[in-house]
Amino acid sequence: MKDDVLVCLDLEHEAVWLFAYLGARVDATADSARRSYDAHRDARDRLLARVAAAGLTPRSPAFAYSAPPTPDAGAVRAAAREIEQRCATAYLELAGSSEGTARTFAIDALSRAAVAAVTWGSEPVAFPGLPLSPR
Amino acid sequence: MVVAGAVALVVGETTGRLDDTARALGIRPHPESAASDTALLARVATQQGVLLSLAQAAATRHPPTADVLTSVIAAATAQLKAVGGVAPQGAGPDVGATPAAAMTALSEAFRDAADKRAGDAVKAVSPDLVRVLASMSAGLAQLATVTKAAA
């Protein structure tokens, strides 16, 4: 569970950075990027509180992450779908390795990431986050 | 649809269904599963069958919804097969009188099912079943979002 929660936190740091980066570069998707930024900032802060309460040492966020250098709206949507799907996978692992309120938090975050992926244009799948999910 | 095919092989079995469900979805089964998990999985399969029959009835009654509902029904069918359920037979339940009403009703049904699966995932014992139900809940939330947007 300890590793899984830190992996989720790493991804939330990346998502916060990514949506700030994308939102500042493409006007057409700026409002959607702002909503995603707010959602991931909230998730990051909740994870930081959980990490601190568990006595874990969080890893520092990177200075920058991988992103399309000159994105258009299509590239923004693709990058958004990709980070949301990675978040869904990470939260699913956390759900399976945790209990109580941590599990509830992970299940809720998994659902938020899966719905966000659809909002950014992903096709719905039967089992978001699972390795062999059929459509 | 390799997953659905693999899972179909174990439909009808009780012992081992959970392990096979987990294995078919690419996660390593836990060596033991609780009796409560087996009962939970059976209840989930029954409820998923009802949900699928509602989606199929909406597509049949309102052909304009077919474009959206094709992927929705495919996902709901894959969920049903993965949990060992049986495809519904017959005319299906009553759905809304208009395409918009049918999609609204379907969205609400998916949302309700997503909430129920999330609650089930909290209560499940096996980490494998927790993952399957949590992921299924997220998938149902996606279906609720897609159908609501089309209403």
PDB file of C-alpha atoms in Angstrom:
ATOM      1  CA  MET A   1       0.000   0.000   0.000  1.00  0.00           C
ATOM      2  CA  LYS A   2       2.853   2.392   0.832  1.00  0.00           C
ATOM      3  CA  ASP A   3       4.389   2.146  -2.622  1.00  0.00           C
ATOM      4  CA  ASP A   4       0.997   2.371  -4.297  1.00  0.00           C
ATOM      5  CA  VAL A   5       0.038   5.589  -2.544  1.00  0.00           C
ATOM      6  CA  LEU A   6       3.385   7.155  -3.430  1.00  0.00           C
ATOM      7  CA  VAL A   7       2.931   6.142  -7.073  1.00  0.00           C
ATOM      8  CA  CYS A   8      -0.479   7.847  -7.050  1.00  0.00           C
ATOM      9  CA  LEU A   9       1.072  10.959  -5.564  1.00  0.00           C
ATOM     10  CA  ASP A  10       3.805  10.976  -8.221  1.00  0.00           C
ATOM     11  CA  LEU A  11       1.131  10.847 -10.912  1.00  0.00           C
ATOM     12  CA  GLU A  12      -0.913  13.624  -9.338  1.00  0.00           C
ATOM     13  CA  HIS A  13       2.172  15.843  -9.264  1.00  0.00           C
ATOM     14  CA  GLU A  14       2.618  15.089 -12.954  1.00  0.00           C
ATOM     15  CA  ALA A  15      -1.067  15.726 -13.745  1.00  0.00           C
ATOM     16  CA  VAL A  16      -1.070  19.074 -11.946  1.00  0.00           C
ATOM     17  CA  TRP A  17       2.012  20.128 -13.909  1.00  0.00           C
ATOM     18  CA  LEU A  18       0.649  18.790 -17.199  1.00  0.00           C
ATOM     19  CA  PHE A  19      -2.746  20.487 -17.039  1.00  0.00           C
ATOM     20  CA  ALA A  20      -1.162  23.788 -16.078  1.00  0.00           C
ATOM     21  CA  TYR A  21       1.208  23.424 -19.041  1.00  0.00           C
ATOM     22  CA  LEU A  22      -1.542  22.434 -21.479  1.00  0.00           C
ATOM     23  CA  GLY A  23      -4.048  24.975 -20.211  1.00  0.00           C
ATOM     24  CA  ALA A  24      -1.612  27.809 -20.784  1.00  0.00           C
ATOM     25  CA  ARG A  25      -0.942  26.835 -24.400  1.00  0.00           C
ATOM     26  CA  VAL A  26      -4.250  26.021 -26.123  1.00  0.00           C
ATOM     27  CA  ASP A  27      -7.204  28.363 -25.752  1.00  0.00           C
ATOM     28  CA  ALA A  28      -9.753  25.911 -27.172  1.00  0.00           C
ATOM     29  CA  THR A  29      -9.227  23.456 -24.321  1.00  0.00           C
ATOM     30  CA  ALA A  30      -8.219  25.917 -21.596  1.00  0.00           C
ATOM     31  CA  ASP A  31     -11.477  25.683 -19.613  1.00  0.00           C
ATOM     32  CA  SER A  32     -11.416  21.881 -19.605  1.00  0.00           C
ATOM     33  CA  ALA A  33      -7.741  21.892 -18.669  1.00  0.00           C
ATOM     34  CA  ARG A  34      -8.498  24.256 -15.797  1.00  0.00           C
ATOM     35  CA  ARG A  35     -11.181  21.913 -14.435  1.00  0.00           C
ATOM     36  CA  SER A  36      -8.789  18.964 -14.693  1.00  0.00           C
ATOM     37  CA  TYR A  37      -6.039  21.000 -13.046  1.00  0.00           C
ATOM     38  CA  ASP A  38      -8.346  21.830 -10.122  1.00  0.00           C
ATOM     39  CA  ALA A  39      -9.408  18.187  -9.743  1.00  0.00           C
ATOM     40  CA  HIS A  40      -5.846  16.867  -9.737  1.00  0.00           C
ATOM     41  CA  ARG A  41      -4.595  19.604  -7.413  1.00  0.00           C
ATOM     42  CA  ASP A  42      -7.310  18.580  -4.965  1.00  0.00           C
ATOM     43  CA  ALA A  43      -6.379  14.901  -5.320  1.00  0.00           C
ATOM     44  CA  ARG A  44      -2.687  15.719  -4.858  1.00  0.00           C
ATOM     45  CA  ASP A  45      -3.399  17.642  -1.673  1.00  0.00           C
ATOM     46  CA  ARG A  46      -5.558  14.844  -0.284  1.00  0.00           C
ATOM     47  CA  LEU A  47      -2.815  12.335  -1.083  1.00  0.00           C
ATOM     48  CA  LEU A  48      -0.177  14.519   0.567  1.00  0.00           C
ATOM     49  CA  ALA A  49      -2.307  14.547   3.714  1.00  0.00           C
ATOM     50  CA  ARG A  50      -2.636  10.755   3.593  1.00  0.00           C
ATOM     51  CA  VAL A  51       1.087  10.308   3.045  1.00  0.00           C
ATOM     52  CA  ALA A  52       1.873  12.575   5.988  1.00  0.00           C
ATOM     53  CA  ALA A  53      -0.677  10.835   8.225  1.00  0.00           C
ATOM     54  CA  ALA A  54       0.907   7.475   7.349  1.00  0.00           C
ATOM     55  CA  GLY A  55       4.359   8.758   8.279  1.00  0.00           C
ATOM     56  CA  LEU A  56       5.657   8.245   4.762  1.00  0.00           C
ATOM     57  CA  THR A  57       8.181  10.446   3.019  1.00  0.00           C
ATOM     58  CA  PRO A  58       6.793  11.810  -0.257  1.00  0.00           C
ATOM     59  CA  ARG A  59       9.018  12.071  -3.292  1.00  0.00           C
ATOM     60  CA  SER A  60       9.471  15.584  -4.620  1.00  0.00           C
ATOM     61  CA  PRO A  61       7.758  16.495  -7.873  1.00  0.00           C
ATOM     62  CA  ALA A  62       9.925  16.743 -10.964  1.00  0.00           C
ATOM     63  CA  PHE A  63      10.836  20.132 -12.379  1.00  0.00           C
ATOM     64  CA  ALA A  64       9.109  19.181 -15.661  1.00  0.00           C
ATOM     65  CA  TYR A  65       7.461  16.162 -17.273  1.00  0.00           C
ATOM     66  CA  SER A  66       6.964  14.774 -20.761  1.00  0.00           C
ATOM     67  CA  ALA A  67       4.505  16.835 -22.816  1.00  0.00           C
ATOM     68  CA  PRO A  68       3.831  17.758 -26.438  1.00  0.00           C
ATOM     69  CA  PRO A  69       6.152  20.738 -27.193  1.00  0.00           C
ATOM     70  CA  THR A  70       3.712  22.658 -29.407  1.00  0.00           C
ATOM     71  CA  PRO A  71       0.307  21.162 -28.652  1.00  0.00           C
ATOM     72  CA  ASP A  72      -2.915  21.723 -30.533  1.00  0.00           C
ATOM     73  CA  ALA A  73      -6.340  20.775 -29.215  1.00  0.00           C
ATOM     74  CA  GLY A  74      -5.968  17.202 -30.427  1.00  0.00           C
ATOM     75  CA  ALA A  75      -2.611  16.801 -28.716  1.00  0.00           C
ATOM     76  CA  VAL A  76      -4.037  18.269 -25.507  1.00  0.00           C
ATOM     77  CA  ARG A  77      -6.898  15.759 -25.524  1.00  0.00           C
ATOM     78  CA  ALA A  78      -4.529  12.864 -26.228  1.00  0.00           C
ATOM     79  CA  ALA A  79      -2.176  13.863 -23.418  1.00  0.00           C
ATOM     80  CA  ALA A  80      -5.121  14.338 -21.065  1.00  0.00           C
ATOM     81  CA  ARG A  81      -6.544  10.907 -21.875  1.00  0.00           C
ATOM     82  CA  GLU A  82      -3.149   9.308 -21.332  1.00  0.00           C
ATOM     83  CA  ILE A  83      -2.540  10.821 -17.896  1.00  0.00           C
ATOM     84  CA  GLU A  84      -6.098  10.059 -16.755  1.00  0.00           C
ATOM     85  CA  GLN A  85      -5.734   6.435 -17.815  1.00  0.00           C
ATOM     86  CA  ARG A  86      -2.411   6.140 -15.979  1.00  0.00           C
ATOM     87  CA  CYS A  87      -4.036   7.650 -12.891  1.00  0.00           C
ATOM     88  CA  ALA A  88      -6.886   5.134 -13.172  1.00  0.00           C
ATOM     89  CA  THR A  89      -4.398   2.253 -13.282  1.00  0.00           C
ATOM     90  CA  ALA A  90      -2.492   3.569 -10.262  1.00  0.00           C
ATOM     91  CA  TYR A  91      -5.626   4.144  -8.192  1.00  0.00           C
ATOM     92  CA  LEU A  92      -6.880   0.681  -9.048  1.00  0.00           C
ATOM     93  CA  GLU A  93      -3.683  -0.802  -7.602  1.00  0.00           C
ATOM     94  CA  LEU A  94      -4.122   1.325  -4.490  1.00  0.00           C
ATOM     95  CA  ALA A  95      -7.737   0.169  -4.142  1.00  0.00           C
ATOM     96  CA  GLY A  96      -6.615  -3.461  -4.194  1.00  0.00           C
ATOM     97  CA  SER A  97      -3.832  -2.990  -1.670  1.00  0.00           C
ATOM     98  CA  SER A  98      -5.652  -0.813   0.872  1.00  0.00           C
ATOM     99  CA  GLU A  99      -8.520  -0.986   3.329  1.00  0.00           C
ATOM    100  CA  GLY A 100     -10.971   1.374   4.994  1.00  0.00           C
ATOM    101  CA  THR A 101     -10.928   5.034   4.088  1.00  0.00           C
ATOM    102  CA  ALA A 102      -7.833   4.632   1.909  1.00  0.00           C
ATOM    103  CA  ARG A 103      -9.668   2.091  -0.228  1.00  0.00           C
ATOM    104  CA  THR A 104     -12.735   4.327  -0.451  1.00  0.00           C
ATOM    105  CA  PHE A 105     -10.533   7.235  -1.503  1.00  0.00           C
ATOM    106  CA  ALA A 106      -8.824   5.121  -4.173  1.00  0.00           C
ATOM    107  CA  ILE A 107     -12.132   3.840  -5.590  1.00  0.00           C
ATOM    108  CA  ASP A 108     -13.491   7.370  -5.814  1.00  0.00           C
ATOM    109  CA  ALA A 109     -10.310   8.675  -7.434  1.00  0.00           C
ATOM    110  CA  LEU A 110     -10.320   5.782  -9.904  1.00  0.00           C
ATOM    111  CA  SER A 111     -13.858   6.657 -10.958  1.00  0.00           C
ATOM    112  CA  ARG A 112     -13.011  10.350 -11.317  1.00  0.00           C
ATOM    113  CA  ALA A 113     -10.026   9.520 -13.532  1.00  0.00           C
ATOM    114  CA  ALA A 114     -12.063   7.105 -15.666  1.00  0.00           C
ATOM    115  CA  VAL A 115     -14.853   9.633 -16.172  1.00  0.00           C
ATOM    116  CA  ALA A 116     -12.327  12.354 -16.930  1.00  0.00           C
ATOM    117  CA  ALA A 117     -10.752  10.140 -19.600  1.00  0.00           C
ATOM    118  CA  VAL A 118     -14.158   9.813 -21.292  1.00  0.00           C
ATOM    119  CA  THR A 119     -14.708  13.553 -20.989  1.00  0.00           C
ATOM    120  CA  TRP A 120     -11.417  14.040 -22.834  1.00  0.00           C
ATOM    121  CA  GLY A 121     -12.565  11.719 -25.604  1.00  0.00           C
ATOM    122  CA  SER A 122     -11.723   8.158 -24.586  1.00  0.00           C
ATOM    123  CA  GLU A 123     -14.142   5.415 -25.541  1.00  0.00           C
ATOM    124  CA  PRO A 124     -15.770   3.834 -22.476  1.00  0.00           C
ATOM    125  CA  VAL A 125     -14.314   0.468 -21.476  1.00  0.00           C
ATOM    126  CA  ALA A 126     -15.667  -2.298 -19.323  1.00  0.00           C
ATOM    127  CA  PHE A 127     -12.857  -2.264 -16.761  1.00  0.00           C
ATOM    128  CA  PRO A 128     -10.846   0.991 -16.642  1.00  0.00           C
ATOM    129  CA  GLY A 129      -7.381   0.508 -15.194  1.00  0.00           C
ATOM    130  CA  LEU A 130      -7.260  -3.251 -15.599  1.00  0.00           C
ATOM    131  CA  PRO A 131      -4.539  -4.545 -17.930  1.00  0.00           C
ATOM    132  CA  LEU A 132      -6.780  -6.598 -20.231  1.00  0.00           C
ATOM    133  CA  SER A 133      -9.966  -4.578 -20.103  1.00  0.00           C
ATOM    134  CA  PRO A 134     -12.294  -5.398 -22.994  1.00  0.00           C
ATOM    135  CA  ARG A 135     -14.367  -2.606 -24.528  1.00  0.00           C
TER     136      ARG A 135
ATOM    137  CA  MET B   1     -12.858 -10.415 -27.028  1.00  0.00           C
ATOM    138  CA  VAL B   2     -10.325 -12.938 -25.778  1.00  0.00           C
ATOM    139  CA  VAL B   3     -11.234 -11.927 -22.257  1.00  0.00           C
ATOM    140  CA  ALA B   4     -14.922 -12.583 -22.712  1.00  0.00           C
ATOM    141  CA  GLY B   5     -14.177 -15.941 -24.305  1.00  0.00           C
ATOM    142  CA  ALA B   6     -11.906 -16.989 -21.488  1.00  0.00           C
ATOM    143  CA  VAL B   7     -14.433 -15.985 -18.890  1.00  0.00           C
ATOM    144  CA  ALA B   8     -17.271 -17.707 -20.730  1.00  0.00           C
ATOM    145  CA  LEU B   9     -15.527 -21.010 -20.121  1.00  0.00           C
ATOM    146  CA  VAL B  10     -16.174 -20.716 -16.412  1.00  0.00           C
ATOM    147  CA  VAL B  11     -19.755 -19.432 -16.515  1.00  0.00           C
ATOM    148  CA  GLY B  12     -21.894 -21.704 -14.405  1.00  0.00           C
ATOM    149  CA  GLU B  13     -19.141 -22.677 -12.023  1.00  0.00           C
ATOM    150  CA  THR B  14     -19.095 -21.246  -8.561  1.00  0.00           C
ATOM    151  CA  THR B  15     -15.790 -22.516  -7.235  1.00  0.00           C
ATOM    152  CA  GLY B  16     -12.973 -20.839  -9.052  1.00  0.00           C
ATOM    153  CA  ARG B  17     -15.089 -18.214 -10.794  1.00  0.00           C
ATOM    154  CA  LEU B  18     -13.489 -15.356  -8.925  1.00  0.00           C
ATOM    155  CA  ASP B  19      -9.979 -16.570  -9.672  1.00  0.00           C
ATOM    156  CA  ASP B  20     -10.829 -17.037 -13.339  1.00  0.00           C
ATOM    157  CA  THR B  21     -12.399 -13.589 -13.496  1.00  0.00           C
ATOM    158  CA  ALA B  22      -9.274 -12.035 -12.040  1.00  0.00           C
ATOM    159  CA  ARG B  23      -6.977 -14.050 -14.309  1.00  0.00           C
ATOM    160  CA  ALA B  24      -8.978 -13.170 -17.427  1.00  0.00           C
ATOM    161  CA  LEU B  25      -8.623  -9.476 -16.620  1.00  0.00           C
ATOM    162  CA  GLY B  26      -4.859  -9.704 -16.264  1.00  0.00           C
ATOM    163  CA  ILE B  27      -4.445  -9.753 -12.514  1.00  0.00           C
ATOM    164  CA  ARG B  28      -2.956 -12.567 -10.474  1.00  0.00           C
ATOM    165  CA  PRO B  29      -5.583 -14.333  -8.382  1.00  0.00           C
ATOM    166  CA  HIS B  30      -5.315 -14.420  -4.622  1.00  0.00           C
ATOM    167  CA  PRO B  31      -4.885 -17.994  -3.376  1.00  0.00           C
ATOM    168  CA  GLU B  32      -8.057 -17.916  -1.291  1.00  0.00           C
ATOM    169  CA  SER B  33     -11.437 -16.284  -1.730  1.00  0.00           C
ATOM    170  CA  ALA B  34     -14.058 -15.758   0.952  1.00  0.00           C
ATOM    171  CA  ALA B  35     -17.526 -17.267   0.712  1.00  0.00           C
ATOM    172  CA  SER B  36     -18.936 -13.777   1.075  1.00  0.00           C
ATOM    173  CA  ASP B  37     -17.044 -12.739  -2.053  1.00  0.00           C
ATOM    174  CA  THR B  38     -18.578 -15.582  -4.040  1.00  0.00           C
ATOM    175  CA  ALA B  39     -22.076 -14.551  -2.927  1.00  0.00           C
ATOM    176  CA  LEU B  40     -21.253 -10.926  -3.755  1.00  0.00           C
ATOM    177  CA  LEU B  41     -20.094 -11.845  -7.228  1.00  0.00           C
ATOM    178  CA  ALA B  42     -23.316 -13.775  -7.874  1.00  0.00           C
ATOM    179  CA  ARG B  43     -25.411 -10.768  -6.834  1.00  0.00           C
ATOM    180  CA  VAL B  44     -23.339  -8.470  -9.028  1.00  0.00           C
ATOM    181  CA  ALA B  45     -23.872 -10.793 -11.995  1.00  0.00           C
ATOM    182  CA  THR B  46     -27.651 -10.776 -11.501  1.00  0.00           C
ATOM    183  CA  GLN B  47     -27.814  -6.985 -11.254  1.00  0.00           C
ATOM    184  CA  GLN B  48     -25.552  -6.570 -14.276  1.00  0.00           C
ATOM    185  CA  GLY B  49     -27.905  -8.761 -16.307  1.00  0.00           C
ATOM    186  CA  VAL B  50     -30.804  -6.458 -15.469  1.00  0.00           C
ATOM    187  CA  LEU B  51     -28.727  -3.427 -16.422  1.00  0.00           C
ATOM    188  CA  LEU B  52     -27.744  -4.958 -19.757  1.00  0.00           C
ATOM    189  CA  SER B  53     -31.374  -5.828 -20.539  1.00  0.00           C
ATOM    190  CA  LEU B  54     -32.288  -2.165 -19.974  1.00  0.00           C
ATOM    191  CA  ALA B  55     -29.589  -0.988 -22.398  1.00  0.00           C
ATOM    192  CA  GLN B  56     -30.601  -3.541 -24.991  1.00  0.00           C
ATOM    193  CA  ALA B  57     -34.267  -2.582 -24.646  1.00  0.00           C
ATOM    194  CA  ALA B  58     -33.412   1.100 -25.146  1.00  0.00           C
ATOM    195  CA  ALA B  59     -31.454   0.317 -28.316  1.00  0.00           C
ATOM    196  CA  THR B  60     -34.274  -1.838 -29.679  1.00  0.00           C
ATOM    197  CA  ARG B  61     -37.070   0.601 -28.836  1.00  0.00           C
ATOM    198  CA  HIS B  62     -35.189   3.701 -29.986  1.00  0.00           C
ATOM    199  CA  PRO B  63     -32.968   2.990 -33.021  1.00  0.00           C
ATOM    200  CA  PRO B  64     -31.544   6.573 -33.052  1.00  0.00           C
ATOM    201  CA  THR B  65     -29.697   5.693 -29.847  1.00  0.00           C
ATOM    202  CA  ALA B  66     -27.945   2.739 -31.476  1.00  0.00           C
ATOM    203  CA  ASP B  67     -24.774   4.644 -32.353  1.00  0.00           C
ATOM    204  CA  VAL B  68     -24.119   5.585 -28.751  1.00  0.00           C
ATOM    205  CA  LEU B  69     -25.405   2.355 -27.290  1.00  0.00           C
ATOM    206  CA  THR B  70     -23.262   0.038 -29.409  1.00  0.00           C
ATOM    207  CA  SER B  71     -20.134   0.709 -27.357  1.00  0.00           C
ATOM    208  CA  VAL B  72     -22.189   0.947 -24.167  1.00  0.00           C
ATOM    209  CA  ILE B  73     -23.775  -2.456 -24.697  1.00  0.00           C
ATOM    210  CA  ALA B  74     -20.406  -3.945 -25.644  1.00  0.00           C
ATOM    211  CA  ALA B  75     -18.861  -2.734 -22.384  1.00  0.00           C
ATOM    212  CA  ALA B  76     -21.851  -3.819 -20.287  1.00  0.00           C
ATOM    213  CA  THR B  77     -21.798  -7.239 -21.957  1.00  0.00           C
ATOM    214  CA  ALA B  78     -18.075  -7.644 -21.252  1.00  0.00           C
ATOM    215  CA  GLN B  79     -18.717  -6.759 -17.609  1.00  0.00           C
ATOM    216  CA  LEU B  80     -21.529  -9.301 -17.409  1.00  0.00           C
ATOM    217  CA  LYS B  81     -19.402 -12.068 -18.901  1.00  0.00           C
ATOM    218  CA  ALA B  82     -16.438 -11.249 -16.683  1.00  0.00           C
ATOM    219  CA  VAL B  83     -18.494 -11.675 -13.522  1.00  0.00           C
ATOM    220  CA  GLY B  84     -20.034 -14.895 -14.784  1.00  0.00           C
ATOM    221  CA  GLY B  85     -23.498 -13.564 -15.605  1.00  0.00           C
ATOM    222  CA  VAL B  86     -25.857 -14.796 -18.278  1.00  0.00           C
ATOM    223  CA  ALA B  87     -27.140 -12.583 -21.066  1.00  0.00           C
ATOM    224  CA  PRO B  88     -30.779 -11.578 -20.518  1.00  0.00           C
ATOM    225  CA  GLN B  89     -33.514 -13.111 -22.655  1.00  0.00           C
ATOM    226  CA  GLY B  90     -36.910 -11.773 -23.666  1.00  0.00           C
ATOM    227  CA  ALA B  91     -38.361  -8.414 -24.587  1.00  0.00           C
ATOM    228  CA  GLY B  92     -36.631  -6.480 -21.823  1.00  0.00           C
ATOM    229  CA  PRO B  93     -37.980  -3.904 -19.398  1.00  0.00           C
ATOM    230  CA  ASP B  94     -39.974  -0.819 -20.234  1.00  0.00           C
ATOM    231  CA  VAL B  95     -37.793   2.155 -21.147  1.00  0.00           C
ATOM    232  CA  GLY B  96     -38.587   5.821 -21.703  1.00  0.00           C
ATOM    233  CA  ALA B  97     -41.072   6.874 -24.395  1.00  0.00           C
ATOM    234  CA  THR B  98     -38.505   9.010 -26.210  1.00  0.00           C
ATOM    235  CA  PRO B  99     -34.807   8.478 -26.978  1.00  0.00           C
ATOM    236  CA  ALA B 100     -33.885  11.265 -24.553  1.00  0.00           C
ATOM    237  CA  ALA B 101     -36.002   9.761 -21.779  1.00  0.00           C
ATOM    238  CA  ALA B 102     -34.507   6.335 -22.408  1.00  0.00           C
ATOM    239  CA  MET B 103     -30.961   7.679 -22.263  1.00  0.00           C
ATOM    240  CA  THR B 104     -31.724   9.586 -19.079  1.00  0.00           C
ATOM    241  CA  ALA B 105     -33.162   6.483 -17.456  1.00  0.00           C
ATOM    242  CA  LEU B 106     -30.192   4.453 -18.614  1.00  0.00           C
ATOM    243  CA  SER B 107     -27.726   7.010 -17.318  1.00  0.00           C
ATOM    244  CA  GLU B 108     -29.395   6.992 -13.919  1.00  0.00           C
ATOM    245  CA  ALA B 109     -29.339   3.188 -13.860  1.00  0.00           C
ATOM    246  CA  PHE B 110     -25.622   3.120 -14.714  1.00  0.00           C
ATOM    247  CA  ARG B 111     -24.904   5.762 -12.059  1.00  0.00           C
ATOM    248  CA  ASP B 112     -26.810   3.765  -9.452  1.00  0.00           C
ATOM    249  CA  ALA B 113     -24.964   0.581 -10.446  1.00  0.00           C
ATOM    250  CA  ALA B 114     -21.609   2.397 -10.315  1.00  0.00           C
ATOM    251  CA  ASP B 115     -22.355   3.512  -6.759  1.00  0.00           C
ATOM    252  CA  LYS B 116     -23.402  -0.013  -5.767  1.00  0.00           C
ATOM    253  CA  ARG B 117     -20.238  -1.579  -7.224  1.00  0.00           C
ATOM    254  CA  ALA B 118     -18.102   1.019  -5.425  1.00  0.00           C
ATOM    255  CA  GLY B 119     -19.811   0.053  -2.180  1.00  0.00           C
ATOM    256  CA  ASP B 120     -19.297  -3.617  -2.974  1.00  0.00           C
ATOM    257  CA  ALA B 121     -15.597  -2.991  -3.636  1.00  0.00           C
ATOM    258  CA  VAL B 122     -15.255  -1.425  -0.201  1.00  0.00           C
ATOM    259  CA  LYS B 123     -16.776  -4.520   1.409  1.00  0.00           C
ATOM    260  CA  ALA B 124     -15.068  -7.221  -0.667  1.00  0.00           C
ATOM    261  CA  VAL B 125     -12.455  -9.395   1.039  1.00  0.00           C
ATOM    262  CA  SER B 126     -10.240 -10.569  -1.813  1.00  0.00           C
ATOM    263  CA  PRO B 127      -7.942  -7.875  -3.255  1.00  0.00           C
ATOM    264  CA  ASP B 128      -8.677  -9.339  -6.685  1.00  0.00           C
ATOM    265  CA  LEU B 129     -12.411  -8.859  -6.294  1.00  0.00           C
ATOM    266  CA  VAL B 130     -11.812  -5.380  -4.886  1.00  0.00           C
ATOM    267  CA  ARG B 131      -9.978  -4.489  -8.094  1.00  0.00           C
ATOM    268  CA  VAL B 132     -12.587  -6.068 -10.367  1.00  0.00           C
ATOM    269  CA  LEU B 133     -15.478  -4.310  -8.622  1.00  0.00           C
ATOM    270  CA  ALA B 134     -13.681  -0.978  -8.307  1.00  0.00           C
ATOM    271  CA  SER B 135     -12.799  -1.060 -11.980  1.00  0.00           C
ATOM    272  CA  MET B 136     -16.319  -2.161 -12.899  1.00  0.00           C
ATOM    273  CA  SER B 137     -17.682   0.762 -10.904  1.00  0.00           C
ATOM    274  CA  ALA B 138     -15.440   3.135 -12.843  1.00  0.00           C
ATOM    275  CA  GLY B 139     -16.548   1.574 -16.128  1.00  0.00           C
ATOM    276  CA  LEU B 140     -20.202   1.971 -15.176  1.00  0.00           C
ATOM    277  CA  ALA B 141     -19.524   5.605 -14.275  1.00  0.00           C
ATOM    278  CA  GLN B 142     -18.106   6.060 -17.763  1.00  0.00           C
ATOM    279  CA  LEU B 143     -21.266   4.540 -19.248  1.00  0.00           C
ATOM    280  CA  ALA B 144     -23.405   6.859 -17.112  1.00  0.00           C
ATOM    281  CA  THR B 145     -21.424   9.825 -18.439  1.00  0.00           C
ATOM    282  CA  VAL B 146     -21.715   8.768 -22.073  1.00  0.00           C
ATOM    283  CA  THR B 147     -25.461   8.097 -21.909  1.00  0.00           C
ATOM    284  CA  LYS B 148     -26.152  11.296 -19.972  1.00  0.00           C
ATOM    285  CA  ALA B 149     -24.326  13.320 -22.611  1.00  0.00           C
ATOM    286  CA  ALA B 150     -26.472  11.698 -25.312  1.00  0.00           C
ATOM    287  CA  ALA B 151     -29.788  12.290 -23.526  1.00  0.00           C
TER     288      ALA B 151
END
